[in-house]
Short mmCIF file of C-alpha atoms (C1' of nucleotides) in Angstrom, two decimals:
data_model
loop_
_atom_site.label_atom_id
_atom_site.label_comp_id
_atom_site.label_asym_id
_atom_site.label_seq_id
_atom_site.Cartn_x
_atom_site.Cartn_y
_atom_site.Cartn_z
CA MET E 22 -169.48 17.57 -51.74
CA LYS E 23 -167.28 16.88 -54.76
CA TYR E 24 -164.00 15.04 -54.40
CA ASP E 25 -160.86 14.71 -56.44
CA THR E 26 -160.95 11.84 -58.84
CA HIS E 27 -157.27 10.90 -58.68
CA LEU E 28 -156.44 10.17 -55.10
CA GLU E 29 -153.28 8.24 -54.53
CA LEU E 30 -154.00 4.81 -53.21
CA THR E 31 -151.21 4.25 -50.71
CA GLU E 32 -150.68 0.92 -49.04
CA GLU E 33 -152.07 2.32 -45.81
CA ARG E 34 -155.21 3.67 -47.41
CA LEU E 35 -155.70 0.47 -49.36
CA THR E 36 -155.56 -1.54 -46.17
CA HIS E 37 -157.94 0.78 -44.41
CA VAL E 38 -160.49 0.92 -47.21
CA SER E 39 -160.50 -2.81 -47.84
CA GLN E 40 -160.86 -3.45 -44.13
CA ILE E 41 -163.98 -1.32 -43.99
CA PHE E 42 -165.52 -2.84 -47.08
CA LYS E 43 -164.71 -6.30 -45.80
CA ALA E 44 -166.57 -5.51 -42.61
CA LEU E 45 -169.55 -4.38 -44.66
CA GLY E 46 -169.35 -7.46 -46.83
CA ASP E 47 -171.22 -9.71 -44.45
CA PRO E 48 -175.03 -9.90 -44.20
CA THR E 49 -175.04 -10.28 -40.43
CA ARG E 50 -172.91 -7.22 -39.85
CA ILE E 51 -174.95 -5.22 -42.32
CA ARG E 52 -178.14 -6.17 -40.50
CA ILE E 53 -176.63 -5.12 -37.18
CA LEU E 54 -175.36 -1.80 -38.51
CA HIS E 55 -178.69 -1.20 -40.22
CA LEU E 56 -180.49 -1.78 -36.94
CA LEU E 57 -178.14 0.64 -35.22
CA LEU E 58 -178.85 3.39 -37.74
CA ASP E 59 -181.35 5.23 -35.54
CA LYS E 60 -180.47 4.29 -32.01
CA GLU E 61 -178.39 2.18 -29.69
CA TYR E 62 -179.34 -1.36 -28.71
CA SER E 63 -178.05 -3.85 -26.19
CA VAL E 64 -176.49 -7.11 -27.34
CA ASN E 65 -179.56 -9.08 -26.35
CA GLU E 66 -181.92 -6.66 -28.05
CA ILE E 67 -179.95 -7.01 -31.25
CA ALA E 68 -179.97 -10.79 -30.96
CA GLU E 69 -183.73 -10.84 -30.40
CA LYS E 70 -184.62 -8.36 -33.10
CA LEU E 71 -182.47 -10.05 -35.70
CA GLU E 72 -183.04 -13.60 -34.45
CA LEU E 73 -179.38 -14.31 -33.96
CA HIS E 74 -177.54 -16.13 -31.18
CA GLN E 75 -176.08 -13.94 -28.48
CA SER E 76 -172.55 -15.18 -29.15
CA THR E 77 -172.87 -14.45 -32.84
CA VAL E 78 -173.91 -10.89 -32.14
CA SER E 79 -171.19 -10.45 -29.57
CA HIS E 80 -168.54 -11.79 -31.93
CA GLN E 81 -169.58 -9.48 -34.72
CA LEU E 82 -169.89 -6.45 -32.48
CA SER E 83 -166.44 -7.21 -31.18
CA SER E 84 -164.98 -7.35 -34.67
CA MET E 85 -166.71 -4.11 -35.63
CA LYS E 86 -165.60 -2.40 -32.45
CA LYS E 87 -162.02 -3.40 -33.14
CA ILE E 88 -162.07 -1.31 -36.30
CA ARG E 89 -164.19 1.42 -34.73
CA LEU E 90 -167.38 0.88 -36.66
CA VAL E 91 -169.34 0.68 -33.40
CA LYS E 92 -168.85 1.86 -29.86
CA SER E 93 -170.35 0.71 -26.57
CA ARG E 94 -171.37 2.05 -23.23
CA ARG E 95 -172.21 0.12 -20.10
CA GLU E 96 -175.31 0.58 -17.96
CA GLY E 97 -175.25 -1.90 -15.13
CA THR E 98 -174.84 -5.31 -16.70
CA THR E 99 -176.22 -4.14 -19.98
CA ILE E 100 -173.97 -2.88 -22.76
CA TYR E 101 -175.44 -0.65 -25.40
CA TYR E 102 -173.91 -0.47 -28.84
CA SER E 103 -174.20 2.31 -31.39
CA HIS E 104 -172.42 3.12 -34.60
CA ASP E 105 -169.20 5.09 -34.39
CA ASP E 106 -168.26 5.98 -37.95
CA LYS E 107 -170.54 8.32 -39.82
CA HIS E 108 -168.61 7.81 -43.05
CA VAL E 109 -169.28 4.10 -42.93
CA ILE E 110 -172.93 4.68 -42.15
CA ASP E 111 -173.10 6.95 -45.18
CA LEU E 112 -171.54 4.27 -47.35
CA LEU E 113 -174.02 1.73 -46.07
CA THR E 114 -177.12 3.85 -46.53
CA GLU E 115 -176.00 4.88 -49.99
CA ALA E 116 -175.48 1.27 -50.97
CA ILE E 117 -178.90 0.31 -49.63
CA ASN E 118 -180.46 3.24 -51.44
CA HIS E 119 -178.86 2.11 -54.67
CA ALA E 120 -180.11 -1.40 -54.09
CA CYS E 121 -183.58 0.03 -53.57
CA HIS E 122 -183.59 1.91 -56.83
CA ASN E 123 -182.75 -0.91 -59.19
CA MET J 25 -178.81 14.08 -53.08
CA LYS J 26 -180.51 13.21 -49.81
CA TYR J 27 -182.02 9.81 -49.19
CA ASP J 28 -184.55 8.33 -46.83
CA THR J 29 -183.04 7.08 -43.63
CA HIS J 30 -185.38 4.15 -43.05
CA LEU J 31 -185.20 1.93 -46.07
CA GLU J 32 -186.46 -1.57 -45.57
CA LEU J 33 -183.67 -4.06 -45.78
CA THR J 34 -185.25 -6.96 -47.60
CA GLU J 35 -183.49 -10.27 -48.01
CA GLU J 36 -182.86 -9.49 -51.65
CA ARG J 37 -181.35 -6.08 -50.96
CA LEU J 38 -179.26 -7.47 -48.14
CA THR J 39 -177.82 -10.10 -50.46
CA HIS J 40 -177.12 -7.54 -53.14
CA VAL J 41 -175.50 -4.99 -50.86
CA SER J 42 -173.34 -7.49 -49.03
CA GLN J 43 -172.24 -8.97 -52.33
CA ILE J 44 -171.03 -5.59 -53.54
CA PHE J 45 -169.25 -4.75 -50.31
CA LYS J 46 -167.67 -8.17 -50.28
CA ALA J 47 -166.32 -7.53 -53.74
CA LEU J 48 -164.87 -4.24 -52.55
CA GLY J 49 -163.42 -5.89 -49.46
CA ASP J 50 -160.31 -7.19 -51.16
CA PRO J 51 -157.15 -5.13 -51.78
CA THR J 52 -156.46 -6.67 -55.18
CA ARG J 53 -159.93 -5.91 -56.50
CA ILE J 54 -159.79 -2.40 -55.08
CA ARG J 55 -156.49 -1.79 -56.84
CA ILE J 56 -157.93 -3.03 -60.11
CA LEU J 57 -161.07 -0.92 -59.82
CA HIS J 58 -159.00 2.06 -58.80
CA LEU J 59 -156.86 1.64 -61.89
CA LEU J 60 -159.97 1.41 -64.04
CA LEU J 61 -161.35 4.68 -62.66
CA ASP J 62 -160.24 6.78 -65.62
CA LYS J 63 -159.94 4.39 -68.50
CA GLU J 64 -160.07 0.85 -69.75
CA TYR J 65 -157.07 -1.49 -69.61
CA SER J 66 -156.32 -4.92 -70.99
CA VAL J 67 -155.72 -7.84 -68.64
CA ASN J 68 -151.99 -7.76 -69.27
CA GLU J 69 -151.78 -4.04 -68.78
CA ILE J 70 -153.49 -4.38 -65.43
CA ALA J 71 -151.18 -7.21 -64.44
CA GLU J 72 -148.11 -5.20 -65.39
CA LYS J 73 -149.20 -1.96 -63.79
CA LEU J 74 -150.19 -3.60 -60.53
CA GLU J 75 -147.47 -6.26 -60.60
CA LEU J 76 -149.88 -9.13 -60.39
CA HIS J 77 -149.94 -12.47 -62.18
CA GLN J 78 -152.09 -12.65 -65.29
CA SER J 79 -154.21 -15.43 -63.84
CA THR J 80 -154.82 -13.51 -60.65
CA VAL J 81 -156.05 -10.52 -62.59
CA SER J 82 -158.17 -12.68 -64.85
CA HIS J 83 -159.75 -14.47 -61.89
CA GLN J 84 -160.61 -11.21 -60.16
CA LEU J 85 -161.94 -9.58 -63.30
CA SER J 86 -164.07 -12.64 -63.87
CA SER J 87 -165.54 -12.46 -60.39
CA MET J 88 -166.24 -8.75 -60.75
CA LYS J 89 -167.77 -9.22 -64.18
CA LYS J 90 -170.08 -11.87 -62.79
CA ILE J 91 -171.66 -9.27 -60.53
CA ARG J 92 -171.41 -6.53 -63.17
CA LEU J 93 -168.80 -4.37 -61.52
CA VAL J 94 -166.77 -4.42 -64.72
CA LYS J 95 -167.45 -5.02 -68.38
CA SER J 96 -165.20 -6.07 -71.25
CA ARG J 97 -164.80 -5.63 -74.96
CA ARG J 98 -162.63 -7.57 -77.32
CA GLU J 99 -160.21 -6.12 -79.84
CA GLY J 100 -158.42 -8.91 -81.63
CA THR J 101 -156.88 -11.10 -78.97
CA THR J 102 -156.88 -8.32 -76.45
CA ILE J 103 -159.74 -7.81 -74.03
CA TYR J 104 -160.22 -4.42 -72.49
CA TYR J 105 -161.94 -4.05 -69.15
CA SER J 106 -163.66 -1.01 -67.73
CA HIS J 107 -165.92 -0.40 -64.79
CA ASP J 108 -169.64 -0.96 -65.26
CA ASP J 109 -171.32 0.31 -62.09
CA LYS J 110 -171.13 3.99 -61.38
CA HIS J 111 -172.72 3.52 -57.96
CA VAL J 112 -169.95 1.18 -56.93
CA ILE J 113 -167.31 3.55 -58.27
CA ASP J 114 -168.90 6.30 -56.20
CA LEU J 115 -168.78 4.12 -53.10
CA LEU J 116 -165.14 3.33 -53.74
CA THR J 117 -164.02 6.90 -54.38
CA GLU J 118 -165.90 8.13 -51.34
CA ALA J 119 -164.27 5.49 -49.18
CA ILE J 120 -160.84 6.41 -50.49
CA ASN J 121 -161.57 10.07 -49.91
CA HIS J 122 -162.53 9.36 -46.36
CA ALA J 123 -159.36 7.35 -45.89
CA CYS J 124 -157.41 10.31 -47.26
CA HIS J 125 -158.90 12.77 -44.83
CA ASN J 126 -158.15 11.00 -41.62
"C1'" DT Q 3 -152.20 -25.53 -90.66
"C1'" DT Q 4 -148.74 -24.06 -87.52
"C1'" DT Q 5 -147.24 -20.66 -84.40
"C1'" DA Q 6 -147.55 -16.82 -81.28
"C1'" DT Q 7 -150.06 -13.94 -78.21
"C1'" DA Q 8 -153.82 -12.87 -75.01
"C1'" DT Q 9 -157.02 -14.47 -71.89
"C1'" DA Q 10 -159.74 -17.91 -69.27
"C1'" DT Q 11 -160.23 -21.74 -66.32
"C1'" DG Q 12 -159.74 -26.27 -63.55
"C1'" DC Q 13 -157.41 -27.67 -59.70
"C1'" DT Q 14 -155.09 -27.31 -55.29
"C1'" DA Q 15 -152.93 -25.52 -51.07
"C1'" DA Q 16 -152.86 -22.04 -47.74
"C1'" DT Q 17 -155.44 -19.08 -45.28
"C1'" DA Q 18 -159.38 -16.65 -43.47
"C1'" DT Q 19 -164.06 -16.39 -41.91
"C1'" DA Q 20 -168.54 -17.20 -39.52
"C1'" DC Q 21 -170.90 -19.53 -36.25
"C1'" DG Q 22 -172.21 -22.04 -32.19
"C1'" DC Q 23 -171.19 -24.45 -27.94
"C1'" DA Q 24 -169.43 -24.19 -23.56
"C1'" DT Q 25 -167.58 -21.46 -20.33
"C1'" DA Q 26 -165.59 -17.23 -18.36
"C1'" DT Q 27 -166.22 -12.61 -16.71
"C1'" DA Q 28 -168.70 -8.74 -14.81
"C1'" DA Q 29 -172.29 -6.29 -12.45
"C1'" DG Q 30 -176.27 -6.11 -9.47
"C1'" DC Q 31 -179.00 -7.89 -5.85
"C1'" DA Q 32 -180.77 -10.88 -1.99
"C1'" DT C 9 -171.36 -14.81 -0.22
"C1'" DG C 10 -174.34 -16.93 -3.49
"C1'" DC C 11 -177.45 -16.26 -7.32
"C1'" DT C 12 -179.05 -14.13 -11.55
"C1'" DT C 13 -178.59 -11.64 -15.74
"C1'" DA C 14 -175.81 -9.76 -19.52
"C1'" DT C 15 -171.95 -10.06 -22.24
"C1'" DA C 16 -167.43 -11.82 -23.83
"C1'" DT C 17 -164.39 -15.28 -25.40
"C1'" DG C 18 -161.67 -19.76 -26.34
"C1'" DC C 19 -162.12 -23.44 -29.24
"C1'" DG C 20 -163.53 -26.49 -32.95
"C1'" DT C 21 -165.77 -27.04 -37.35
"C1'" DA C 22 -167.62 -26.04 -41.65
"C1'" DT C 23 -167.13 -23.19 -45.34
"C1'" DA C 24 -165.22 -19.58 -48.27
"C1'" DT C 25 -161.56 -17.14 -50.37
"C1'" DT C 26 -157.17 -16.09 -52.71
"C1'" DA C 27 -153.64 -16.93 -55.56
"C1'" DG C 28 -150.68 -19.62 -58.52
"C1'" DC C 29 -149.60 -23.44 -61.59
"C1'" DA C 30 -150.68 -25.80 -65.56
"C1'" DT C 31 -153.42 -25.99 -69.28
"C1'" DA C 32 -157.31 -24.83 -72.34
"C1'" DT C 33 -159.38 -21.62 -75.52
"C1'" DA C 34 -159.54 -17.92 -78.87
"C1'" DT C 35 -157.79 -14.83 -82.27
"C1'" DA C 36 -154.49 -13.34 -85.60
"C1'" DA C 37 -150.63 -13.90 -88.56
"C1'" DA C 38 -147.29 -16.48 -91.21
#
DNA sequence: TTTATATATGCTAATATACGCATATAAGCA
DNA sequence: TGCTTATATGCGTATATTAGCATATATAAA
């Protein structure tokens, strides 16, 4: 899909775009989103797989949920997280692909 | 162009990707890169167009040059900056496009 | 060489961020 | 109810970031 090249960068769009990039600008959040590419995981599963503290994972998931990068569903006491913004996932995979072809 | 979905996220790639997103995660740098989409501008021109202080622009250009997001060329006392990473420009324009279609 | 213009940079203050500890909350089960 | 497991969150700390001032550097022109 081809886009226009001269999109007006309003204050609102600027805020939104920078907010998303800022969220992607942290290694921990990238690792979490990358893990969530294929399927959902619980907080503890994420912490174990990525060798992070539970509170760290919870904090980051919370910040990503706030801007709708991830969503959650409860199953008993367990809460499963998955990504919630296909555009952002596209940005991430493209960036990783670029990094892989350097 | 379609990419693999399961690219290994090595430490090196993680560092690289997060560095790029971090650079894009600031409104001032986004505005500068957005201005540089079509053509090169001098430091002062950027400062005037975006109503930023010269030192602010210079600092941000310096940080973006360090990670090769922009390049510069001298003409007398004037230094013209332009973007230097088409992948990053693609990421930025795609993100802005997404923000425009919400 | 002196002056003017353009850009870069050292320093600092204000602010934001990430993380981990300790604890709170919530759900399920005995 | 009391206990266990899973997750969330308040708080403090260490660190990073941004921007602006003042000044340094570089080039050109007089």
